[in-house]
mmCIF file of C-alpha atoms in Angstrom:
data_model
loop_
_atom_site.group_PDB
_atom_site.id
_atom_site.type_symbol
_atom_site.label_atom_id
_atom_site.label_comp_id
_atom_site.label_asym_id
_atom_site.label_seq_id
_atom_site.Cartn_x
_atom_site.Cartn_y
_atom_site.Cartn_z
ATOM 1 C CA MET A 1367 150.714 119.409 41.965
ATOM 2 C CA PRO A 1368 151.305 121.033 45.374
ATOM 3 C CA ALA A 1369 148.658 120.550 48.040
ATOM 4 C CA PHE A 1370 148.774 124.215 49.114
ATOM 5 C CA SER A 1371 149.258 127.631 47.552
ATOM 6 C CA GLN A 1372 152.676 129.155 47.005
ATOM 7 C CA GLN A 1373 151.707 131.842 49.506
ATOM 8 C CA GLU A 1374 151.049 129.299 52.254
ATOM 9 C CA TYR A 1375 154.361 127.521 51.687
ATOM 10 C CA ARG A 1376 156.224 130.834 51.747
ATOM 11 C CA GLU A 1377 154.477 131.919 54.938
ATOM 12 C CA ARG A 1378 155.685 128.700 56.570
ATOM 13 C CA THR A 1379 159.265 129.372 55.484
ATOM 14 C CA THR A 1380 159.052 132.979 56.684
ATOM 15 C CA ARG A 1381 157.994 131.841 60.159
ATOM 16 C CA LEU A 1382 160.784 129.277 60.173
ATOM 17 C CA ARG A 1383 163.386 131.870 59.191
ATOM 18 C CA GLN A 1384 162.228 133.992 62.123
ATOM 19 C CA GLN A 1385 162.885 131.044 64.432
ATOM 20 C CA MET A 1386 166.285 130.543 62.812
ATOM 21 C CA ALA A 1387 167.221 134.183 63.387
ATOM 22 C CA ALA A 1388 166.242 133.928 67.043
ATOM 23 C CA ARG A 1389 168.584 130.950 67.430
ATOM 24 C CA GLY A 1390 171.467 132.412 65.432
ATOM 25 C CA MET A 1391 171.160 130.122 62.409
ATOM 26 C CA ASP A 1392 172.025 131.282 58.910
ATOM 27 C CA THR A 1393 171.174 127.944 57.324
ATOM 28 C CA LEU A 1394 168.940 124.999 58.231
ATOM 29 C CA LEU A 1395 169.248 121.430 56.952
ATOM 30 C CA VAL A 1396 165.740 119.950 56.974
ATOM 31 C CA LEU A 1397 166.225 116.174 56.917
ATOM 32 C CA ASN A 1398 162.836 114.840 58.020
ATOM 33 C CA GLU A 1399 160.763 114.225 54.894
ATOM 34 C CA PRO A 1400 157.474 115.276 56.564
ATOM 35 C CA ASN A 1401 159.158 118.616 57.263
ATOM 36 C CA MET A 1402 160.464 118.811 53.699
ATOM 37 C CA ASN A 1403 156.886 118.216 52.586
ATOM 38 C CA TYR A 1404 155.607 120.910 54.948
ATOM 39 C CA LEU A 1405 157.973 123.529 53.509
ATOM 40 C CA THR A 1406 157.995 122.620 49.813
ATOM 41 C CA GLY A 1407 155.204 120.138 49.034
ATOM 42 C CA TYR A 1408 157.756 117.449 48.102
ATOM 43 C CA ASP A 1409 155.972 114.096 48.208
ATOM 44 C CA GLY A 1410 158.506 111.564 46.929
ATOM 45 C CA MET A 1411 158.496 109.330 50.036
ATOM 46 C CA SER A 1412 162.179 108.766 49.314
ATOM 47 C CA ASP A 1413 163.787 109.196 52.717
ATOM 48 C CA TYR A 1414 165.573 105.849 52.461
ATOM 49 C CA VAL A 1415 168.388 107.746 50.692
ATOM 50 C CA PRO A 1416 170.176 110.998 51.645
ATOM 51 C CA GLN A 1417 168.094 114.083 50.853
ATOM 52 C CA LEU A 1418 167.173 117.400 52.441
ATOM 53 C CA ALA A 1419 165.599 120.803 52.106
ATOM 54 C CA LEU A 1420 168.001 123.706 52.567
ATOM 55 C CA VAL A 1421 166.635 126.894 54.120
ATOM 56 C CA CYS A 1422 168.823 130.009 53.957
ATOM 57 C CA GLN A 1423 168.126 133.013 56.146
ATOM 58 C CA ASP A 1424 168.308 135.516 53.281
ATOM 59 C CA GLU A 1425 166.233 133.588 50.712
ATOM 60 C CA GLU A 1426 162.463 133.450 50.297
ATOM 61 C CA ASP A 1427 162.273 129.839 49.110
ATOM 62 C CA PRO A 1428 164.074 126.675 50.231
ATOM 63 C CA TRP A 1429 166.214 124.451 48.041
ATOM 64 C CA LEU A 1430 165.589 120.736 47.584
ATOM 65 C CA ILE A 1431 168.610 118.424 47.345
ATOM 66 C CA LEU A 1432 167.705 114.941 46.100
ATOM 67 C CA ARG A 1433 169.103 111.969 44.246
ATOM 68 C CA GLU A 1434 168.954 112.503 40.486
ATOM 69 C CA MET A 1435 166.165 109.959 40.017
ATOM 70 C CA ASP A 1436 163.826 111.918 42.294
ATOM 71 C CA PHE A 1437 164.002 115.199 40.364
ATOM 72 C CA THR A 1438 160.683 114.485 38.661
ATOM 73 C CA CYS A 1439 159.101 113.551 42.005
ATOM 74 C CA ALA A 1440 159.891 117.108 43.067
ATOM 75 C CA THR A 1441 158.671 118.774 39.881
ATOM 76 C CA ALA A 1442 155.408 116.837 40.154
ATOM 77 C CA SER A 1443 154.696 117.667 43.803
ATOM 78 C CA SER A 1444 156.648 120.752 44.942
ATOM 79 C CA TYR A 1445 155.824 124.405 44.324
ATOM 80 C CA LEU A 1446 159.515 125.187 43.774
ATOM 81 C CA PRO A 1447 160.792 126.139 40.307
ATOM 82 C CA HIS A 1448 163.078 123.629 38.608
ATOM 83 C CA SER A 1449 166.073 125.871 39.313
ATOM 84 C CA ARG A 1450 165.737 125.294 43.072
ATOM 85 C CA ILE A 1451 165.673 121.507 42.796
ATOM 86 C CA LEU A 1452 169.242 120.200 42.980
ATOM 87 C CA THR A 1453 170.382 116.619 42.505
ATOM 88 C CA TYR A 1454 173.431 114.438 43.038
ATOM 89 C CA PRO A 1455 174.470 111.598 40.675
ATOM 90 C CA GLU A 1456 173.024 108.100 40.950
ATOM 91 C CA LYS A 1457 176.504 106.599 41.338
ATOM 92 C CA TYR A 1458 176.374 107.596 45.025
ATOM 93 C CA ILE A 1459 173.435 105.264 45.719
ATOM 94 C CA GLY A 1460 174.195 101.775 47.033
ATOM 95 C CA SER A 1461 177.951 102.259 47.032
ATOM 96 C CA SER A 1462 180.234 101.318 49.914
ATOM 97 C CA GLN A 1463 183.034 103.364 48.327
ATOM 98 C CA ARG A 1464 181.183 106.672 48.000
ATOM 99 C CA THR A 1465 178.840 108.709 50.195
ATOM 100 C CA ALA A 1466 176.071 110.945 48.886
ATOM 101 C CA TRP A 1467 176.794 113.363 51.720
ATOM 102 C CA GLN A 1468 179.899 114.531 49.852
ATOM 103 C CA PRO A 1469 178.057 115.991 46.813
ATOM 104 C CA ILE A 1470 175.279 117.179 49.124
ATOM 105 C CA ALA A 1471 177.861 119.083 51.187
ATOM 106 C CA ASN A 1472 179.267 120.614 47.996
ATOM 107 C CA LEU A 1473 175.809 121.837 46.971
ATOM 108 C CA ILE A 1474 175.287 123.348 50.425
ATOM 109 C CA ARG A 1475 178.666 125.145 50.399
ATOM 110 C CA GLU A 1476 177.875 126.645 47.001
ATOM 111 C CA ARG A 1477 174.828 128.341 48.538
ATOM 112 C CA THR A 1478 176.059 129.403 51.953
ATOM 113 C CA LYS A 1479 179.445 130.294 53.404
ATOM 114 C CA SER A 1480 178.232 130.330 57.001
ATOM 115 C CA ASN A 1481 178.931 127.529 59.453
ATOM 116 C CA ARG A 1482 176.052 128.610 61.690
ATOM 117 C CA ILE A 1483 173.997 125.679 60.487
ATOM 118 C CA GLY A 1484 170.964 124.060 62.073
ATOM 119 C CA VAL A 1485 170.641 120.295 61.631
ATOM 120 C CA GLU A 1486 167.713 117.962 62.359
ATOM 121 C CA LEU A 1487 169.885 115.439 64.176
ATOM 122 C CA THR A 1488 167.341 112.678 64.789
ATOM 123 C CA ALA A 1489 165.912 112.512 61.274
ATOM 124 C CA LYS A 1490 165.139 109.115 59.779
ATOM 125 C CA MET A 1491 168.153 107.615 57.944
ATOM 126 C CA PHE A 1492 170.467 110.252 59.461
ATOM 127 C CA GLY A 1493 172.337 108.082 61.918
ATOM 128 C CA VAL A 1494 175.833 108.275 63.351
ATOM 129 C CA LYS A 1495 177.595 107.276 60.124
ATOM 130 C CA ALA A 1496 175.536 109.676 58.016
ATOM 131 C CA HIS A 1497 176.295 112.554 60.385
ATOM 132 C CA ALA A 1498 179.993 111.697 60.350
ATOM 133 C CA ALA A 1499 179.996 111.594 56.546
ATOM 134 C CA LEU A 1500 178.341 115.003 56.336
ATOM 135 C CA ALA A 1501 180.637 116.476 58.999
ATOM 136 C CA SER A 1502 183.716 115.268 57.118
ATOM 137 C CA ASN A 1503 182.585 117.242 54.062
ATOM 138 C CA LEU A 1504 180.916 120.285 55.662
ATOM 139 C CA ASP A 1505 181.985 122.521 58.547
ATOM 140 C CA LEU A 1506 179.567 121.689 61.363
ATOM 141 C CA SER A 1507 181.758 123.087 64.143
ATOM 142 C CA LYS A 1508 179.113 125.686 65.018
ATOM 143 C CA SER A 1509 176.077 123.626 64.090
ATOM 144 C CA VAL A 1510 172.938 123.738 66.218
ATOM 145 C CA ASP A 1511 170.538 120.910 67.013
ATOM 146 C CA ALA A 1512 167.381 121.966 65.165
ATOM 147 C CA ASP A 1513 165.185 119.056 66.225
ATOM 148 C CA GLY A 1514 161.676 120.204 67.043
ATOM 149 C CA MET A 1515 161.824 123.617 65.375
ATOM 150 C CA ILE A 1516 159.489 122.734 62.541
ATOM 151 C CA SER A 1517 157.434 120.385 64.715
ATOM 152 C CA LYS A 1518 156.630 123.292 67.008
ATOM 153 C CA GLN A 1519 155.478 125.336 64.033
ATOM 154 C CA LYS A 1520 153.436 122.495 62.504
ATOM 155 C CA THR A 1521 151.265 121.976 65.575
ATOM 156 C CA ILE A 1522 148.996 124.948 64.786
ATOM 157 C CA LYS A 1523 147.142 124.145 61.590
ATOM 158 C CA SER A 1524 146.033 126.547 58.869
ATOM 159 C CA PRO A 1525 142.453 126.524 57.520
ATOM 160 C CA ALA A 1526 143.648 124.542 54.490
ATOM 161 C CA GLU A 1527 145.402 121.959 56.666
ATOM 162 C CA LEU A 1528 142.320 121.598 58.858
ATOM 163 C CA ALA A 1529 140.158 121.087 55.780
ATOM 164 C CA TYR A 1530 142.317 118.143 54.695
ATOM 165 C CA MET A 1531 142.152 116.622 58.173
ATOM 166 C CA GLU A 1532 138.375 116.998 58.277
ATOM 167 C CA GLN A 1533 138.157 115.249 54.904
ATOM 168 C CA ALA A 1534 140.374 112.473 56.247
ATOM 169 C CA GLY A 1535 138.001 112.229 59.203
ATOM 170 C CA LYS A 1536 135.116 111.369 56.904
ATOM 171 C CA ILE A 1537 137.234 108.748 55.141
ATOM 172 C CA VAL A 1538 138.400 107.047 58.333
ATOM 173 C CA ASP A 1539 134.841 106.978 59.702
ATOM 174 C CA ARG A 1540 133.784 105.075 56.603
ATOM 175 C CA ALA A 1541 136.768 102.713 56.850
ATOM 176 C CA MET A 1542 135.947 101.912 60.478
ATOM 177 C CA GLN A 1543 132.358 101.061 59.565
ATOM 178 C CA VAL A 1544 133.526 98.919 56.643
ATOM 179 C CA GLY A 1545 135.994 97.032 58.827
ATOM 180 C CA ARG A 1546 133.467 96.408 61.545
ATOM 181 C CA LEU A 1547 130.862 95.054 59.107
ATOM 182 C CA GLU A 1548 133.394 92.612 57.627
ATOM 183 C CA ILE A 1549 133.813 90.862 60.982
ATOM 184 C CA ALA A 1550 131.805 87.635 61.020
ATOM 185 C CA VAL A 1551 132.268 83.988 61.929
ATOM 186 C CA GLY A 1552 134.624 82.419 59.391
ATOM 187 C CA ALA A 1553 135.844 85.715 57.916
ATOM 188 C CA ARG A 1554 139.597 85.864 57.464
ATOM 189 C CA GLU A 1555 141.456 88.594 59.318
ATOM 190 C CA CYS A 1556 143.296 89.453 56.090
ATOM 191 C CA ASP A 1557 139.992 90.102 54.316
ATOM 192 C CA VAL A 1558 138.951 92.508 57.052
ATOM 193 C CA GLY A 1559 142.304 94.280 56.694
ATOM 194 C CA ALA A 1560 141.916 94.398 52.908
ATOM 195 C CA ALA A 1561 138.450 95.945 53.175
ATOM 196 C CA ILE A 1562 139.796 98.653 55.467
ATOM 197 C CA MET A 1563 142.762 99.397 53.194
ATOM 198 C CA ASN A 1564 140.415 99.643 50.221
ATOM 199 C CA ALA A 1565 138.164 102.088 52.058
ATOM 200 C CA LEU A 1566 141.102 104.223 53.209
ATOM 201 C CA CYS A 1567 142.499 104.468 49.675
ATOM 202 C CA LYS A 1568 139.147 104.837 47.929
ATOM 203 C CA GLY A 1569 137.987 107.690 50.145
ATOM 204 C CA THR A 1570 134.573 109.187 49.487
ATOM 205 C CA PRO A 1571 132.787 110.371 46.333
ATOM 206 C CA GLU A 1572 133.871 113.927 47.218
ATOM 207 C CA PHE A 1573 137.609 113.296 47.776
ATOM 208 C CA PRO A 1574 139.949 110.313 47.387
ATOM 209 C CA GLY A 1575 142.036 108.838 50.147
ATOM 210 C CA GLY A 1576 145.776 109.332 50.259
ATOM 211 C CA VAL A 1577 148.557 106.800 50.718
ATOM 212 C CA CYS A 1578 147.656 105.047 53.969
ATOM 213 C CA ARG A 1579 149.262 103.011 56.710
ATOM 214 C CA PHE A 1580 148.283 99.452 57.479
ATOM 215 C CA PRO A 1581 145.591 99.394 60.169
ATOM 216 C CA THR A 1582 146.507 98.017 63.568
ATOM 217 C CA MET A 1583 144.060 95.197 64.333
ATOM 218 C CA PRO A 1584 145.191 92.550 66.841
ATOM 219 C CA VAL A 1585 142.471 89.899 67.222
ATOM 220 C CA GLY A 1586 141.720 87.572 70.142
ATOM 221 C CA SER A 1587 144.334 87.064 72.857
ATOM 222 C CA PRO A 1588 146.928 89.276 71.065
ATOM 223 C CA ALA A 1589 144.525 92.230 71.540
ATOM 224 C CA THR A 1590 146.607 93.249 74.555
ATOM 225 C CA ALA A 1591 149.362 94.215 72.072
ATOM 226 C CA PRO A 1592 149.364 97.736 70.587
ATOM 227 C CA HIS A 1593 150.740 97.526 67.055
ATOM 228 C CA LEU A 1594 150.008 94.103 65.560
ATOM 229 C CA LYS A 1595 148.346 93.764 62.154
ATOM 230 C CA TRP A 1596 146.166 90.906 60.872
ATOM 231 C CA SER A 1597 147.194 87.246 61.025
ATOM 232 C CA ASP A 1598 146.387 84.116 58.984
ATOM 233 C CA ALA A 1599 143.501 83.257 61.323
ATOM 234 C CA SER A 1600 139.744 83.401 60.756
ATOM 235 C CA TYR A 1601 137.157 84.876 63.100
ATOM 236 C CA LYS A 1602 135.186 82.866 65.606
ATOM 237 C CA ILE A 1603 132.690 83.768 68.301
ATOM 238 C CA GLY A 1604 134.299 85.598 71.210
ATOM 239 C CA CYS A 1605 137.011 87.345 69.177
ATOM 240 C CA GLN A 1606 137.945 90.888 70.175
ATOM 241 C CA THR A 1607 139.489 93.227 67.578
ATOM 242 C CA ASN A 1608 141.272 96.435 68.522
ATOM 243 C CA PHE A 1609 141.154 98.695 65.470
ATOM 244 C CA GLU A 1610 143.486 101.684 65.183
ATOM 245 C CA MET A 1611 143.512 103.242 61.734
ATOM 246 C CA GLY A 1612 144.079 106.541 59.999
ATOM 247 C CA ALA A 1613 142.996 108.120 56.747
ATOM 248 C CA PHE A 1614 145.217 110.577 54.894
ATOM 249 C CA ARG A 1615 144.650 113.572 52.647
ATOM 250 C CA HIS A 1616 147.873 114.939 51.171
ATOM 251 C CA ARG A 1617 149.770 113.233 54.043
ATOM 252 C CA TYR A 1618 147.558 114.838 56.714
ATOM 253 C CA ALA A 1619 146.228 112.136 59.025
ATOM 254 C CA CYS A 1620 143.017 111.671 60.943
ATOM 255 C CA ALA A 1621 143.207 108.707 63.331
ATOM 256 C CA LEU A 1622 140.371 106.687 64.858
ATOM 257 C CA SER A 1623 140.240 103.653 67.157
ATOM 258 C CA ARG A 1624 137.516 101.333 68.388
ATOM 259 C CA THR A 1625 137.291 97.850 69.908
ATOM 260 C CA VAL A 1626 134.825 95.456 68.259
ATOM 261 C CA PHE A 1627 133.525 92.170 69.701
ATOM 262 C CA LEU A 1628 132.144 89.223 67.764
ATOM 263 C CA GLY A 1629 129.527 87.843 70.115
ATOM 264 C CA GLU A 1630 128.627 88.887 73.643
ATOM 265 C CA PRO A 1631 131.510 90.770 75.318
ATOM 266 C CA PRO A 1632 132.665 89.612 78.762
ATOM 267 C CA ALA A 1633 131.887 91.782 81.773
ATOM 268 C CA ARG A 1634 135.541 92.864 81.982
ATOM 269 C CA ALA A 1635 135.357 94.256 78.455
ATOM 270 C CA ARG A 1636 132.328 96.350 79.340
ATOM 271 C CA HIS A 1637 134.216 97.625 82.388
ATOM 272 C CA LEU A 1638 137.219 98.588 80.237
ATOM 273 C CA HIS A 1639 134.977 100.314 77.715
ATOM 274 C CA GLN A 1640 133.335 102.446 80.382
ATOM 275 C CA ALA A 1641 136.704 103.336 81.918
ATOM 276 C CA ALA A 1642 138.099 104.338 78.522
ATOM 277 C CA LEU A 1643 134.998 106.306 77.526
ATOM 278 C CA ASP A 1644 134.751 108.200 80.814
ATOM 279 C CA GLY A 1645 138.457 109.047 80.682
ATOM 280 C CA PHE A 1646 138.152 110.147 77.069
ATOM 281 C CA LEU A 1647 135.156 112.399 77.726
ATOM 282 C CA ALA A 1648 136.749 113.937 80.822
ATOM 283 C CA GLN A 1649 139.887 114.762 78.871
ATOM 284 C CA LEU A 1650 137.887 116.108 75.944
ATOM 285 C CA GLU A 1651 136.026 118.432 78.296
ATOM 286 C CA VAL A 1652 139.179 120.273 79.408
ATOM 287 C CA ILE A 1653 141.017 120.509 76.072
ATOM 288 C CA ARG A 1654 140.809 124.188 75.185
ATOM 289 C CA PRO A 1655 143.127 127.158 74.561
ATOM 290 C CA GLY A 1656 145.290 128.063 77.558
ATOM 291 C CA VAL A 1657 145.168 124.613 79.143
ATOM 292 C CA LYS A 1658 148.378 122.571 79.341
ATOM 293 C CA CYS A 1659 148.731 119.073 77.940
ATOM 294 C CA SER A 1660 149.505 117.888 81.468
ATOM 295 C CA ASP A 1661 146.177 119.356 82.669
ATOM 296 C CA ALA A 1662 144.301 117.297 80.083
ATOM 297 C CA TRP A 1663 146.181 114.184 81.180
ATOM 298 C CA GLN A 1664 145.281 114.830 84.817
ATOM 299 C CA ALA A 1665 141.605 115.194 83.885
ATOM 300 C CA PHE A 1666 141.804 111.816 82.173
ATOM 301 C CA GLN A 1667 143.455 110.264 85.213
ATOM 302 C CA ARG A 1668 140.811 111.571 87.627
ATOM 303 C CA ALA A 1669 138.041 109.927 85.616
ATOM 304 C CA PHE A 1670 139.922 106.757 84.710
ATOM 305 C CA LYS A 1671 141.703 105.744 87.921
ATOM 306 C CA PRO A 1672 138.572 104.894 89.966
ATOM 307 C CA TYR A 1673 137.994 101.945 87.610
ATOM 308 C CA GLY A 1674 141.177 100.284 88.872
ATOM 309 C CA VAL A 1675 142.536 99.670 85.370
ATOM 310 C CA ARG A 1676 146.269 99.942 84.783
ATOM 311 C CA LYS A 1677 147.397 102.270 81.970
ATOM 312 C CA GLU A 1678 150.963 103.561 81.869
ATOM 313 C CA SER A 1679 151.034 105.070 78.370
ATOM 314 C CA ARG A 1680 150.153 108.658 77.447
ATOM 315 C CA SER A 1681 146.564 109.553 76.568
ATOM 316 C CA GLY A 1682 147.146 111.352 73.273
ATOM 317 C CA TYR A 1683 149.503 113.429 71.165
ATOM 318 C CA SER A 1684 149.684 116.060 68.426
ATOM 319 C CA ILE A 1685 148.797 114.741 64.968
ATOM 320 C CA GLY A 1686 149.178 116.084 61.435
ATOM 321 C CA ILE A 1687 151.535 115.273 58.544
ATOM 322 C CA ASP A 1688 152.340 111.540 58.473
ATOM 323 C CA TRP A 1689 150.411 111.003 61.757
ATOM 324 C CA VAL A 1690 152.514 112.017 64.816
ATOM 325 C CA ASP A 1691 153.870 115.510 64.121
ATOM 326 C CA GLY A 1692 156.158 116.004 67.109
ATOM 327 C CA GLY A 1693 154.028 118.423 69.144
ATOM 328 C CA GLY A 1694 152.661 118.007 72.652
ATOM 329 C CA SER A 1695 151.665 114.779 74.389
ATOM 330 C CA PHE A 1696 149.029 114.226 77.035
ATOM 331 C CA GLN A 1697 151.213 113.076 79.915
ATOM 332 C CA ALA A 1698 152.201 114.272 83.364
ATOM 333 C CA ASP A 1699 155.367 116.187 82.475
ATOM 334 C CA ASP A 1700 154.347 117.802 79.173
ATOM 335 C CA HIS A 1701 153.448 121.410 79.910
ATOM 336 C CA THR A 1702 152.825 122.452 76.302
ATOM 337 C CA VAL A 1703 150.121 125.128 76.273
ATOM 338 C CA ILE A 1704 147.210 124.200 74.021
ATOM 339 C CA GLU A 1705 146.334 126.771 71.337
ATOM 340 C CA PRO A 1706 143.500 127.170 68.826
ATOM 341 C CA ASN A 1707 143.765 125.010 65.698
ATOM 342 C CA MET A 1708 146.056 122.466 67.265
ATOM 343 C CA THR A 1709 144.993 118.907 66.485
ATOM 344 C CA PHE A 1710 145.364 115.898 68.777
ATOM 345 C CA HIS A 1711 144.840 112.171 68.613
ATOM 346 C CA VAL A 1712 143.100 111.584 71.953
ATOM 347 C CA LEU A 1713 144.053 107.957 72.442
ATOM 348 C CA ILE A 1714 142.866 105.820 75.332
ATOM 349 C CA GLY A 1715 144.853 102.677 74.648
ATOM 350 C CA ILE A 1716 144.921 99.981 77.321
ATOM 351 C CA TRP A 1717 147.765 97.601 76.512
ATOM 352 C CA GLU A 1718 148.615 95.623 79.612
ATOM 353 C CA ARG A 1719 149.495 91.975 80.246
ATOM 354 C CA ASP A 1720 145.908 91.028 81.082
ATOM 355 C CA ASP A 1721 143.843 93.839 79.542
ATOM 356 C CA GLY A 1722 143.525 95.196 76.029
ATOM 357 C CA TYR A 1723 141.163 97.901 74.822
ATOM 358 C CA ILE A 1724 141.337 100.944 72.564
ATOM 359 C CA PHE A 1725 139.238 104.039 71.984
ATOM 360 C CA SER A 1726 140.371 107.191 70.202
ATOM 361 C CA GLU A 1727 139.370 110.133 68.056
ATOM 362 C CA THR A 1728 141.197 113.001 66.401
ATOM 363 C CA VAL A 1729 140.125 116.416 67.660
ATOM 364 C CA ARG A 1730 140.632 120.017 66.638
ATOM 365 C CA VAL A 1731 141.068 122.712 69.281
ATOM 366 C CA THR A 1732 138.607 125.570 68.735
ATOM 367 C CA GLU A 1733 138.271 128.821 70.677
ATOM 368 C CA ASN A 1734 135.632 127.129 72.838
ATOM 369 C CA GLY A 1735 137.004 123.620 73.288
ATOM 370 C CA ALA A 1736 137.734 120.408 71.415
ATOM 371 C CA LYS A 1737 135.790 119.352 68.341
ATOM 372 C CA SER A 1738 135.988 115.710 67.257
ATOM 373 C CA LEU A 1739 136.594 114.957 63.587
ATOM 374 C CA SER A 1740 134.736 111.640 63.925
ATOM 375 C CA SER A 1741 131.053 110.731 63.982
ATOM 376 C CA VAL A 1742 131.386 106.988 64.708
ATOM 377 C CA SER A 1743 129.278 105.714 67.606
ATOM 378 C CA ARG A 1744 130.975 105.780 70.999
ATOM 379 C CA ASP A 1745 128.969 102.806 72.225
ATOM 380 C CA LEU A 1746 130.596 99.432 72.776
ATOM 381 C CA LEU A 1747 130.701 97.900 69.278
ATOM 382 C CA VAL A 1748 129.355 94.349 69.099
ATOM 383 C CA ASN A 1749 128.627 92.119 66.094
ATOM 384 C CA TYR A 1750 126.195 89.284 66.798
#
């Protein structure tokens, strides 16, 4: 069943149609599945094949256009009536002789005669060949690049969205504690990863976890790398683990990161921890309505730079459906103005050739500042 009320979905589409009108669009092709989910509730996780949501300026509800097999995925998860779920035949899947964009184009033309069409050009699985196939079957001569339209709208969360993220925050806190406690001499990295995955899926007694991503957890010397998972190795004294994980509720993510040491940490690690924590707290202090993302980044830099640690990556980004939701980033040239009920993953990741450390929390912007969705200790985490 849908994660939100029909009213909330329709309010989202109404706001989107207002954006479309301002940009002269009669029709919008929504190709990113997280955005399809945002507008309709569709939760098929089927974006490895051509599919889209079609938004028409003069219609209250979108259309879903999917492969035939996924019709029941839509009826099980979307708020839309069956009559607004359209499908194309299975013979178009896996064929080098046919393209699914041809029947998709036909379905679009049957519902709009306008060529003032917005298209999400950088959507997953919508590469050069896919665009060419669609353009050969549909008049895109006056099409408009619609990338970022829905992302901009998604950055400010509703009370219901925030509730799901807060629930995910409780789940990811538990998963972090479970993962940390599994680390011991002789424990296999895969068993630590399995315990975390179990906790993320199991959730809490009050609410279950959603479909989750694999946790990032480089161990030992690879801890300077940002996105590695577990290996075949077992733990020994002196191992450092950089955990980055996220829990999900109805695709809404809450991310959390900590570094854990097995045995006494070296002095350099304590130095990195203090640099990361001071930078994190300084940034957290300035995140509030009216402040720009670049201002928050500068606050981080002022606190972090005196430690002499190199960090070239951004210090956070907007988070929501399926983790990164395409909103603002904490970096020097992002002047996005922060507003109430935005949510950010404040991420102090140090991934350099000689240094590796990670510390992060997901925060909600309130009228008075930033509120963390995590309650995990901010001390240096050490297992003896």
